[in-house]
Coordinates of N, CA and C in Angstrom, one line a residue:
M26 N -8.4 -11.0 -7.7 CA -8.0 -12.6 -7.1 C -6.9 -13.0 -7.3
P27 N -6.3 -13.5 -6.0 CA -4.6 -14.5 -6.1 C -4.4 -15.2 -7.7
T28 N -3.2 -15.0 -7.8 CA -2.3 -15.8 -9.0 C -2.7 -17.0 -8.9
G29 N -3.2 -18.0 -10.1 CA -3.1 -19.4 -9.5 C -4.9 -20.1 -9.2
K30 N -5.4 -19.3 -8.8 CA -6.6 -19.3 -8.8 C -7.6 -19.5 -9.9
L31 N -8.3 -20.6 -9.9 CA -9.0 -20.2 -11.5 C -10.8 -19.9 -11.3
I32 N -11.1 -19.2 -12.2 CA -12.9 -19.4 -12.3 C -13.1 -20.1 -13.3
E33 N -14.1 -20.7 -13.1 CA -15.0 -22.0 -14.1 C -16.5 -21.3 -14.2
H34 N -17.0 -21.5 -15.3 CA -18.6 -21.6 -15.3 C -18.7 -23.0 -15.6
S35 N -19.1 -24.0 -15.1 CA -19.0 -25.3 -15.2 C -20.9 -25.3 -15.5
A36 N -21.1 -26.5 -15.5 CA -22.4 -27.2 -15.8 C -22.2 -28.8 -15.1
V37 N -23.7 -29.0 -14.2 CA -23.8 -30.2 -13.6 C -24.0 -31.2 -14.5
I38 N -23.3 -32.1 -13.7 CA -23.5 -33.2 -14.5 C -24.4 -34.7 -13.9
S39 N -24.5 -34.5 -12.7 CA -25.4 -35.2 -12.1 C -25.4 -34.9 -10.7
N40 N -26.5 -35.5 -10.1 CA -26.9 -34.7 -8.3 C -27.6 -35.6 -7.8
T41 N -26.9 -36.3 -7.0 CA -27.6 -37.8 -6.4 C -27.7 -37.6 -4.5
K42 N -29.0 -38.0 -4.3 CA -29.0 -38.2 -3.1 C -28.5 -39.6 -2.5
V43 N -27.4 -39.4 -1.7 CA -26.7 -40.8 -1.6 C -26.9 -41.2 0.2
A44 N -27.1 -40.2 1.0 CA -27.8 -40.5 2.2 C -28.8 -39.2 2.8
E45 N -29.5 -39.6 4.2 CA -30.3 -38.8 4.3 C -29.7 -37.2 4.5
E46 N -30.4 -36.3 3.9 CA -30.0 -35.1 3.5 C -28.5 -34.9 2.7
T47 N -27.7 -36.0 2.0 CA -26.4 -36.1 2.1 C -26.6 -36.2 0.0
Y48 N -25.9 -35.3 -0.5 CA -26.1 -35.4 -2.0 C -24.5 -35.7 -2.7
L49 N -24.3 -36.0 -3.9 CA -23.6 -36.1 -4.4 C -23.2 -35.8 -5.9
I50 N -22.4 -34.3 -5.9 CA -22.5 -33.4 -7.0 C -21.7 -34.1 -7.9
K51 N -21.8 -34.5 -9.3 CA -20.5 -34.3 -10.1 C -20.8 -33.1 -11.1
I52 N -19.3 -32.2 -11.2 CA -19.5 -31.0 -12.1 C -18.8 -31.1 -13.0
G53 N -18.5 -30.4 -14.1 CA -17.7 -30.6 -15.3 C -16.7 -29.3 -14.8
S54 N -15.4 -30.0 -15.1 CA -14.3 -28.9 -14.6 C -12.9 -29.5 -15.5
S55 N -12.9 -28.6 -16.6 CA -11.8 -28.5 -17.6 C -10.4 -28.5 -16.9
H56 N -10.3 -27.6 -15.6 CA -9.0 -27.1 -15.2 C -8.9 -27.3 -13.7
I57 N -9.9 -26.9 -13.0 CA -9.4 -26.7 -11.7 C -9.7 -28.3 -11.1
A58 N -10.6 -29.4 -12.0 CA -9.9 -30.4 -11.5 C -8.5 -31.4 -11.9
K59 N -8.2 -30.7 -12.8 CA -6.6 -30.8 -12.9 C -5.8 -30.8 -11.9
K60 N -6.0 -29.4 -11.2 CA -5.0 -28.6 -10.9 C -5.0 -28.9 -8.8
I61 N -6.6 -29.6 -8.8 CA -6.6 -29.3 -7.4 C -5.9 -30.7 -6.4
N62 N -5.3 -30.1 -5.2 CA -4.6 -31.3 -4.5 C -5.6 -31.7 -3.4
P63 N -5.4 -32.8 -3.0 CA -6.2 -33.1 -1.7 C -6.5 -32.1 -0.7
G64 N -7.4 -32.1 0.1 CA -7.4 -31.4 1.6 C -7.8 -29.4 0.7
Q65 N -7.5 -29.6 -0.5 CA -7.7 -27.8 -1.2 C -9.3 -28.0 -1.0
F66 N -9.7 -27.0 -1.9 CA -11.2 -26.5 -1.4 C -11.9 -25.9 -2.4
I67 N -13.0 -25.9 -3.1 CA -13.4 -24.5 -4.2 C -14.2 -23.9 -3.3
N68 N -14.6 -22.6 -4.0 CA -15.7 -21.9 -3.5 C -16.9 -22.2 -4.7
I69 N -18.0 -22.2 -4.5 CA -19.2 -22.6 -5.5 C -20.0 -21.4 -5.2
S70 N -20.7 -20.8 -6.3 CA -21.7 -19.8 -6.4 C -22.8 -20.4 -7.1
I71 N -24.0 -20.5 -6.7 CA -25.0 -21.0 -7.4 C -26.2 -19.9 -7.8
G72 N -25.5 -18.4 -7.8 CA -26.4 -17.6 -7.7 C -27.2 -17.4 -9.8
T73 N -26.4 -18.0 -10.2 CA -26.5 -17.9 -11.5 C -28.1 -18.6 -11.7
Q74 N -28.3 -19.6 -10.8 CA -29.4 -20.0 -10.8 C -30.9 -19.4 -9.6
F75 N -29.8 -18.9 -8.5 CA -30.6 -18.4 -7.6 C -30.3 -17.1 -7.2
T76 N -30.6 -16.2 -7.5 CA -30.1 -14.6 -6.8 C -29.9 -13.9 -5.7
D77 N -30.7 -15.0 -5.3 CA -31.0 -14.3 -3.9 C -29.5 -14.8 -3.0
H78 N -28.6 -15.6 -3.5 CA -27.2 -16.0 -2.5 C -26.4 -15.6 -3.6
L79 N -25.6 -14.7 -3.4 CA -24.6 -14.2 -4.3 C -23.5 -14.7 -3.9
L80 N -22.9 -14.7 -2.6 CA -21.6 -15.2 -2.1 C -21.2 -16.5 -2.3
K81 N -20.2 -16.7 -2.7 CA -19.7 -18.2 -3.2 C -19.4 -19.0 -1.4
R82 N -19.8 -20.2 -1.6 CA -19.7 -21.2 -0.2 C -18.4 -22.3 -0.6
P83 N -17.6 -22.5 0.5 CA -16.8 -23.3 0.1 C -17.2 -25.3 0.7
F84 N -16.5 -26.0 0.0 CA -16.9 -27.1 -0.3 C -15.5 -27.7 -0.5
S85 N -15.5 -28.9 0.5 CA -13.9 -30.0 0.0 C -14.5 -30.0 -1.2
V86 N -13.2 -30.8 -2.0 CA -13.5 -31.4 -3.4 C -13.6 -33.2 -2.7
Y87 N -14.4 -34.2 -3.3 CA -14.7 -35.4 -2.7 C -13.7 -36.4 -4.0
D88 N -13.6 -35.9 -4.7 CA -13.1 -36.8 -6.2 C -13.0 -35.7 -7.4
T89 N -12.1 -36.3 -8.2 CA -11.9 -35.7 -9.5 C -11.5 -37.0 -10.2
G90 N -11.6 -36.1 -11.6 CA -11.6 -37.1 -12.9 C -11.4 -36.3 -14.3
P91 N -11.2 -36.9 -15.5 CA -10.9 -36.0 -16.7 C -12.4 -35.4 -16.7
G92 N -12.0 -34.1 -16.8 CA -13.3 -33.4 -16.7 C -14.4 -33.0 -15.8
H93 N -14.2 -33.5 -14.8 CA -14.9 -33.2 -13.8 C -14.3 -33.6 -12.7
L94 N -14.9 -33.0 -11.4 CA -15.1 -33.1 -10.5 C -16.3 -33.7 -9.5
S95 N -16.1 -33.8 -7.9 CA -17.4 -33.7 -7.1 C -17.4 -33.5 -6.0
I96 N -18.3 -33.1 -5.4 CA -18.8 -32.7 -4.4 C -19.8 -33.5 -3.0
L97 N -19.1 -33.9 -1.8 CA -20.0 -34.7 -1.3 C -20.9 -33.4 -0.2
Y98 N -21.8 -33.0 -0.3 CA -22.7 -32.3 0.5 C -23.5 -32.6 1.1
K99 N -23.9 -31.8 2.3 CA -25.0 -32.2 3.3 C -25.9 -30.8 3.3
V100 N -27.2 -31.1 3.2 CA -28.3 -29.9 3.5 C -27.9 -29.3 5.0
K101 N -27.7 -28.2 4.7 CA -27.3 -27.1 6.7 C -28.4 -26.2 6.5
G102 N -28.4 -25.9 5.0 CA -29.0 -24.0 5.4 C -29.5 -24.0 3.9
A103 N -30.2 -22.6 3.4 CA -30.7 -22.2 2.4 C -29.8 -22.7 1.0
V104 N -28.8 -22.0 0.9 CA -28.1 -22.9 0.1 C -27.7 -24.2 -0.6
T105 N -27.9 -24.6 0.4 CA -27.2 -26.3 -0.2 C -28.7 -26.9 0.2
G106 N -29.5 -26.5 0.6 CA -31.1 -26.9 0.1 C -31.7 -27.2 -1.3
Q107 N -30.8 -25.5 -1.9 CA -31.2 -25.2 -3.3 C -30.6 -25.5 -4.2
M108 N -29.5 -26.5 -3.6 CA -28.3 -26.9 -4.4 C -28.9 -28.6 -4.7
T109 N -29.4 -28.9 -3.8 CA -30.4 -30.5 -4.1 C -31.4 -29.9 -5.5
D110 N -31.9 -29.2 -5.8 CA -32.7 -29.0 -6.8 C -31.8 -28.9 -8.3
L111 N -30.5 -28.3 -8.1 CA -29.7 -28.5 -9.2 C -29.9 -29.8 -10.2
K112 N -29.8 -29.9 -11.2 CA -30.3 -31.1 -12.3 C -29.3 -31.1 -13.8
K113 N -28.9 -31.9 -14.0 CA -27.7 -32.2 -15.2 C -28.0 -31.2 -16.1
G114 N -27.1 -30.0 -16.8 CA -27.0 -29.2 -17.3 C -27.0 -27.6 -16.9
D115 N -27.6 -28.1 -15.3 CA -27.7 -26.0 -14.7 C -26.3 -25.4 -14.8
K116 N -25.9 -24.4 -14.6 CA -24.7 -23.8 -14.3 C -24.4 -23.2 -13.3
L117 N -23.0 -23.5 -12.4 CA -22.5 -23.1 -11.4 C -21.4 -22.2 -12.0
E118 N -20.4 -21.2 -11.1 CA -19.4 -20.7 -11.1 C -18.6 -21.4 -9.8
M119 N -17.4 -21.8 -10.0 CA -16.4 -22.1 -9.4 C -15.7 -21.2 -9.3
V120 N -14.5 -21.4 -8.1 CA -13.5 -20.6 -8.1 C -12.1 -21.6 -7.0
G121 N -11.1 -21.9 -7.4 CA -10.1 -23.0 -6.5 C -8.9 -23.0 -7.9
P122 N -8.5 -23.7 -7.4 CA -7.9 -24.3 -6.0 C -7.8 -23.4 -4.8
L123 N -8.3 -23.8 -3.9 CA -8.0 -22.7 -2.9 C -7.5 -23.7 -1.1
G124 N -6.6 -23.0 -0.6 CA -6.1 -23.6 0.6 C -4.9 -24.1 0.6
N125 N -4.6 -25.0 1.9 CA -3.5 -25.6 1.3 C -3.8 -27.4 1.2
T126 N -3.0 -28.3 1.4 CA -3.0 -29.7 1.1 C -2.4 -30.2 2.5
F127 N -3.2 -31.9 2.2 CA -2.3 -32.8 3.2 C -1.4 -33.0 3.1
S128 N -0.5 -33.7 3.8 CA 1.2 -34.0 3.3 C 1.2 -35.2 3.0
N129 N 2.2 -35.2 2.3 CA 2.8 -36.5 1.4 C 3.3 -37.7 2.5
F130 N 3.3 -38.8 2.5 CA 3.4 -39.9 3.4 C 4.1 -40.9 2.0
G131 N 4.7 -42.0 3.0 CA 5.3 -43.1 2.0 C 5.3 -43.9 2.4
K132 N 4.5 -45.3 2.4 CA 4.4 -46.4 3.3 C 4.4 -46.1 5.1
K133 N 3.3 -45.5 5.1 CA 2.8 -45.3 6.5 C 1.6 -46.3 6.6
T134 N 1.1 -46.3 8.0 CA 0.2 -46.9 8.3 C -1.2 -45.5 8.6
I135 N -2.1 -45.1 8.1 CA -3.0 -43.9 8.4 C -4.2 -44.4 8.3
L136 N -4.7 -43.5 9.5 CA -5.9 -43.7 10.1 C -6.5 -42.5 9.5
L137 N -7.9 -42.5 8.6 CA -8.5 -41.6 8.4 C -9.8 -41.2 8.9
V138 N -10.2 -40.0 9.8 CA -11.5 -39.8 10.8 C -12.3 -39.2 10.1
G139 N -13.6 -39.4 9.6 CA -14.3 -38.4 8.9 C -15.7 -38.1 9.6
G140 N -15.7 -37.1 10.6 CA -17.2 -37.0 11.1 C -18.4 -36.1 10.1
G141 N -19.1 -37.0 10.0 CA -20.5 -36.3 9.1 C -19.8 -36.2 7.7
I142 N -20.0 -34.7 7.4 CA -20.2 -35.1 6.1 C -18.4 -34.5 6.1
G143 N -17.4 -34.3 7.4 CA -15.9 -34.1 7.2 C -15.4 -35.3 6.6
I144 N -15.9 -36.4 5.9 CA -15.6 -37.7 5.4 C -15.0 -37.1 4.2
A145 N -15.8 -35.9 3.3 CA -15.8 -35.4 1.9 C -13.7 -35.7 1.5
P146 N -13.1 -34.4 2.3 CA -12.0 -34.1 1.5 C -11.0 -35.8 1.7
L147 N -11.2 -36.3 3.1 CA -10.8 -37.6 3.3 C -10.6 -38.3 1.9
M148 N -11.8 -38.7 1.6 CA -11.7 -39.6 0.4 C -11.1 -39.0 -1.1
L149 N -10.7 -38.1 -1.2 CA -9.7 -37.6 -2.4 C -8.3 -37.6 -1.5
A150 N -8.1 -37.5 -0.2 CA -6.7 -38.1 0.2 C -6.6 -39.4 0.1
A151 N -7.6 -40.1 0.3 CA -7.5 -41.8 0.4 C -7.2 -42.6 -1.0
K152 N -7.7 -41.8 -2.1 CA -7.3 -41.9 -3.4 C -6.0 -41.9 -3.7
T153 N -5.0 -40.7 -3.3 CA -4.0 -40.3 -3.5 C -2.9 -41.5 -2.7
L154 N -3.1 -41.2 -1.5 CA -2.4 -42.0 -0.2 C -2.6 -43.7 -0.7
K155 N -3.7 -44.3 -1.2 CA -3.4 -45.6 -1.2 C -2.8 -46.3 -1.7
K156 N -1.8 -45.2 -2.6 CA -0.6 -46.2 -3.5 C 0.1 -46.2 -3.1
K157 N 0.8 -45.9 -1.9 CA 1.8 -45.8 -1.3 C 1.8 -46.3 0.2
N158 N 0.7 -46.0 0.7 CA 0.0 -46.0 2.4 C -1.2 -47.3 2.3
K159 N -0.7 -48.0 3.8 CA -1.9 -49.0 4.0 C -2.7 -47.5 5.0
L160 N -4.3 -48.0 4.5 CA -4.9 -46.9 5.0 C -6.5 -47.9 5.9
I161 N -6.7 -46.9 6.9 CA -7.9 -47.6 7.2 C -8.7 -46.6 7.7
I162 N -9.7 -46.1 6.8 CA -10.9 -45.2 6.9 C -11.9 -45.0 7.6
L163 N -12.2 -44.5 8.9 CA -13.8 -44.6 9.4 C -14.6 -43.4 9.1
H164 N -15.8 -43.9 8.8 CA -16.7 -42.7 8.7 C -18.0 -42.7 10.1
G165 N -17.9 -41.6 10.8 CA -18.7 -41.2 11.9 C -20.3 -40.6 11.8
V166 N -21.2 -41.6 11.9 CA -22.1 -40.9 11.7 C -23.2 -40.9 13.0
R167 N -24.6 -40.2 12.9 CA -25.0 -40.3 13.7 C -26.4 -41.7 14.0
T168 N -27.1 -41.4 12.2 CA -27.7 -42.8 12.5 C -27.4 -43.4 11.3
K169 N -28.5 -44.6 11.2 CA -28.4 -45.4 9.9 C -28.6 -44.8 9.0
K170 N -29.8 -43.8 9.0 CA -30.0 -43.4 7.4 C -28.8 -42.4 7.1
E171 N -27.9 -41.9 7.6 CA -26.5 -40.9 7.3 C -25.7 -41.6 6.9
A172 N -25.7 -43.1 7.2 CA -24.5 -43.9 6.8 C -24.6 -44.1 5.0
I173 N -23.3 -43.7 4.5 CA -23.6 -43.9 2.8 C -23.1 -45.5 3.1
S174 N -23.3 -46.2 1.5 CA -23.3 -47.3 0.9 C -21.7 -46.7 -0.4
W175 N -20.7 -47.3 0.5 CA -19.6 -46.9 -0.4 C -18.9 -48.1 -1.1
G176 N -19.4 -49.0 -1.5 CA -19.5 -49.5 -2.9 C -17.9 -50.6 -2.4
Q177 N -17.3 -50.3 -3.4 CA -15.9 -51.1 -3.5 C -15.1 -50.4 -2.5
T178 N -15.1 -49.3 -2.1 CA -14.3 -48.4 -1.6 C -14.3 -48.6 0.1
K179 N -13.3 -49.2 1.1 CA -13.0 -49.8 1.9 C -13.5 -48.8 2.9
V180 N -15.0 -48.6 3.5 CA -15.1 -48.0 4.4 C -15.7 -48.2 6.2
K181 N -15.2 -48.4 6.9 CA -15.7 -48.7 8.5 C -16.7 -47.7 8.5
T182 N -18.1 -47.9 8.9 CA -18.9 -46.8 9.3 C -19.4 -47.0 10.5
H183 N -18.9 -46.0 11.6 CA -19.4 -45.9 12.9 C -20.9 -45.1 13.0
I184 N -21.8 -46.1 13.7 CA -22.9 -45.4 13.8 C -23.3 -45.6 15.4
D185 N -23.1 -44.1 15.5 CA -23.9 -43.9 17.1 C -25.0 -44.0 17.9
E186 N -26.2 -43.8 17.2 CA -27.6 -43.7 17.4 C -27.5 -43.5 18.3
N187 N -27.3 -41.9 19.0 CA -27.7 -41.4 19.8 C -27.4 -41.9 21.2
K188 N -25.9 -42.9 20.9 CA -25.5 -43.6 22.4 C -24.6 -43.2 23.0
G189 N -24.1 -42.1 22.1 CA -23.1 -41.1 22.8 C -21.6 -41.9 22.8
H190 N -21.3 -42.8 22.1 CA -20.0 -43.4 21.7 C -19.9 -43.3 20.7
F191 N -19.2 -41.9 20.5 CA -18.8 -41.3 18.9 C -17.5 -42.1 18.6
V192 N -17.3 -41.6 16.6 CA -16.1 -42.1 16.5 C -14.8 -42.2 16.7
C193 N -14.8 -40.9 17.2 CA -13.5 -40.7 18.0 C -12.7 -41.3 19.5
E194 N -14.0 -42.4 19.8 CA -13.3 -43.2 20.9 C -13.3 -44.2 20.5
E195 N -12.7 -44.5 19.5 CA -12.2 -45.6 18.4 C -10.9 -45.4 18.3
T196 N -10.2 -44.1 18.3 CA -8.9 -43.6 17.9 C -7.7 -44.8 18.5
E197 N -8.4 -44.9 20.0 CA -6.8 -45.3 21.0 C -6.8 -47.1 20.4
D198 N -7.9 -48.0 20.0 CA -8.3 -49.3 19.8 C -7.4 -49.3 18.3
Y199 N -8.0 -48.4 17.5 CA -7.1 -48.6 16.3 C -5.4 -48.1 16.3
I200 N -5.6 -47.2 17.1 CA -3.7 -46.9 16.9 C -3.1 -48.0 17.3
K201 N -4.0 -48.7 18.3 CA -2.9 -50.1 19.1 C -2.8 -51.1 18.1
K202 N -4.0 -51.5 17.9 CA -4.1 -52.4 16.9 C -3.4 -52.8 15.1
Y203 N -3.6 -51.7 14.8 CA -3.2 -51.1 13.2 C -1.4 -50.3 13.5
S204 N -1.1 -50.3 14.7 CA 0.4 -49.6 14.9 C 0.2 -48.3 13.8
V205 N -0.6 -47.4 13.8 CA -1.1 -46.3 12.8 C -0.1 -45.1 13.3
N206 N 0.6 -44.6 12.4 CA 1.4 -43.6 12.4 C 0.8 -42.6 12.2
A207 N 0.2 -42.1 11.4 CA -0.6 -40.7 11.3 C -1.9 -40.9 11.5
I208 N -2.5 -39.5 11.5 CA -4.1 -39.5 11.2 C -4.4 -38.5 10.8
L209 N -5.5 -38.6 9.7 CA -5.7 -37.4 9.0 C -7.6 -37.7 9.5
T210 N -7.8 -36.5 9.6 CA -9.3 -35.9 10.0 C -9.9 -34.4 9.5
C211 N -11.4 -35.0 10.2 CA -12.0 -33.8 9.7 C -13.4 -33.8 9.7
G212 N -14.1 -33.1 10.6 CA -15.5 -33.4 11.2 C -15.7 -32.2 12.3
P213 N -16.6 -32.5 13.5 CA -16.9 -31.6 14.1 C -15.7 -31.5 15.1
I214 N -15.0 -30.0 15.9 CA -13.7 -29.7 16.2 C -13.9 -30.6 17.5
P215 N -14.7 -30.8 18.7 CA -14.5 -31.4 19.7 C -14.3 -32.8 18.8
M216 N -14.4 -33.6 18.3 CA -14.0 -35.0 17.8 C -12.5 -34.8 17.3
M217 N -12.2 -33.3 16.6 CA -10.9 -34.0 15.9 C -10.1 -33.3 17.2
K218 N -10.3 -32.7 18.4 CA -9.6 -32.2 19.6 C -9.4 -33.7 20.2
R219 N -10.2 -34.2 20.6 CA -10.3 -35.7 21.2 C -9.4 -36.3 20.4
I220 N -9.2 -37.0 18.9 CA -8.5 -37.6 18.3 C -7.1 -37.2 18.6
A221 N -6.5 -35.6 18.6 CA -5.6 -35.5 18.7 C -5.0 -35.5 20.3
E222 N -5.7 -35.4 21.3 CA -5.6 -35.5 22.7 C -4.9 -37.1 22.6
V223 N -5.6 -37.5 22.0 CA -5.4 -39.3 22.0 C -4.4 -39.5 21.0
A224 N -3.7 -39.3 20.2 CA -2.9 -39.6 19.4 C -1.7 -38.8 19.9
R225 N -1.6 -38.2 20.8 CA -0.1 -37.4 21.3 C -0.3 -38.3 22.5
L226 N -0.8 -38.6 23.1 CA 0.0 -39.9 23.6 C 0.8 -41.0 23.8
Y227 N 0.5 -41.4 22.2 CA 0.9 -42.7 21.4 C 2.2 -42.1 20.6
N228 N 2.3 -40.7 20.6 CA 3.1 -39.9 19.4 C 2.8 -40.3 17.8
V229 N 1.3 -40.0 17.7 CA 1.3 -40.1 16.2 C 0.7 -38.6 15.8
F230 N 1.3 -38.3 14.2 CA 1.3 -37.5 13.7 C -0.2 -37.0 13.5
V231 N -1.2 -35.9 13.8 CA -2.0 -35.3 13.3 C -2.1 -34.6 12.3
E232 N -2.9 -34.1 11.5 CA -3.7 -33.6 10.4 C -5.1 -33.4 10.3
A233 N -5.2 -32.2 10.4 CA -7.0 -31.9 10.8 C -7.4 -31.3 9.7
S234 N -8.3 -31.3 9.0 CA -8.9 -30.3 8.2 C -10.0 -29.6 8.6
L235 N -9.9 -28.2 9.0 CA -11.3 -27.4 9.4 C -12.5 -27.1 8.6
E236 N -13.5 -26.6 8.5 CA -14.3 -26.3 8.1 C -14.9 -24.9 8.7
A237 N -15.2 -24.0 7.8 CA -15.3 -22.5 8.6 C -16.2 -21.7 7.4
R238 N -17.2 -20.7 8.0 CA -17.8 -19.7 7.2 C -16.8 -18.9 7.0
M239 N -16.7 -18.5 5.4 CA -15.8 -17.6 4.7 C -16.4 -17.0 3.8
A240 N -16.5 -15.6 3.1 CA -16.8 -15.0 2.2 C -16.1 -14.7 1.1
C241 N -14.4 -14.8 1.1 CA -14.1 -14.5 -0.2 C -13.5 -16.0 -0.8
G242 N -12.7 -16.9 0.8 CA -11.4 -17.9 0.3 C -10.7 -17.6 -0.1
F243 N -9.8 -16.4 0.3 CA -8.5 -16.3 -0.3 C -7.7 -15.2 0.6
G244 N -8.6 -15.2 1.9 CA -7.6 -14.3 2.5 C -8.0 -12.8 2.6
A245 N -8.8 -12.3 1.7 CA -9.1 -11.0 2.3 C -10.1 -10.3 3.1
C246 N -10.9 -11.0 3.4 CA -12.3 -10.8 4.2 C -11.9 -11.5 6.2
V247 N -11.0 -12.3 6.0 CA -10.6 -12.7 7.4 C -11.8 -13.3 8.2
G248 N -12.6 -13.5 7.5 CA -14.1 -14.3 8.0 C -14.0 -15.9 8.9
C249 N -12.6 -16.3 8.6 CA -12.9 -17.4 9.0 C -11.5 -17.8 9.7
A250 N -11.1 -16.8 10.6 CA -10.5 -16.6 11.5 C -10.2 -17.6 12.6
I251 N -9.4 -18.2 13.2 CA -9.6 -18.8 14.1 C -8.3 -18.9 15.1
E252 N -8.2 -19.1 16.1 CA -7.4 -19.0 17.1 C -6.1 -20.3 17.1
S253 N -5.1 -20.4 17.3 CA -4.3 -21.1 17.3 C -3.2 -21.2 18.5
K254 N -2.3 -22.0 18.5 CA -1.2 -21.8 19.6 C -0.4 -20.7 19.2
Q255 N 0.0 -20.2 18.0 CA 0.7 -19.5 17.5 C -0.1 -18.3 17.0
G256 N -1.1 -18.1 17.6 CA -2.1 -16.6 17.0 C -3.3 -17.0 16.4
F257 N -3.9 -15.8 15.8 CA -4.8 -16.4 14.3 C -4.4 -16.7 13.2
K258 N -5.0 -17.6 12.8 CA -4.8 -18.2 11.4 C -6.0 -17.8 10.9
K259 N -6.1 -18.0 9.1 CA -6.9 -18.1 8.1 C -7.2 -19.3 7.7
V260 N -8.1 -19.9 8.0 CA -8.8 -21.1 7.6 C -8.6 -21.2 6.1
C261 N -8.5 -20.2 5.4 CA -8.7 -20.1 4.0 C -7.7 -20.1 3.5
T262 N -6.4 -19.7 4.2 CA -5.2 -19.3 3.4 C -4.2 -20.4 4.1
D263 N -4.0 -20.4 5.6 CA -3.4 -21.5 6.2 C -3.5 -22.6 6.3
G264 N -4.7 -22.7 6.3 CA -5.7 -23.8 6.2 C -6.0 -24.3 4.7
P265 N -7.3 -25.3 4.7 CA -7.9 -25.9 6.0 C -7.2 -26.7 6.4
V266 N -5.7 -27.0 6.4 CA -5.2 -28.4 6.9 C -4.5 -27.7 7.9
F267 N -4.3 -28.0 9.1 CA -3.3 -27.6 9.9 C -3.0 -28.7 10.9
K268 N -1.6 -28.8 11.4 CA -1.2 -30.1 11.8 C -2.0 -29.8 13.5
G269 N -2.2 -31.0 14.0 CA -3.1 -31.1 15.4 C -2.3 -30.5 16.4
E270 N -1.1 -30.4 16.8 CA -0.5 -29.8 17.7 C -0.5 -27.9 17.8
E271 N -0.8 -28.2 16.5 CA -1.1 -26.1 16.4 C -2.3 -25.6 17.0
L272 N -3.0 -26.7 16.9 CA -4.5 -26.0 17.0 C -4.8 -26.6 18.8
W273 N -4.2 -28.0 19.5 CA -4.8 -28.2 20.7 C -3.8 -28.9 21.0

């Protein structure tokens, strides 16, 4: 295990459905929650509960607070499906913080665009960035059932309803309307690539957080390698946050 990474055996505090196949799980954390920064991720194993899935799975951190952190996750396979059964007091193992972080900005206008569950790391970034910057947050979902009720948090939800007008197509309008200086994005690759292409036309800085399958999370397995303009990079240690110009 690389230095600086922590292992925590933690208990679930709550596990709540917030939209269709989308859950927010709050987990006790005495150490990782204090160290993690926006953009970083953790690996979680629920093997103590379900022994047929031993490899840890990477998850972006959605929020942190005193003694806890939260993960926003979507049911995509067996592990996330079993995670929906976790209840208060159930145990799991976490490793983190892993990966790099979003850049710091000061007094900028920043557009955050999350596609689907890609909104998760952007919300932790927004929590930090809102202290000094003007933020516009866009969440793109396919259907009304996938839309999350954000409460007091100001998030504009773009619902496609299979019309083919995706949230990335809003980028140019927002850049011009709000004189955007930077864009942070996470979600499907085609969405982030389109955003980077449009941003380049207006000389707007872009950072994209990538999602990838990985076994270790700290550069040993190389299972998360992607091709960048500078050669192959590992999402777990070179990322998950990359400058748009590095990739597209």
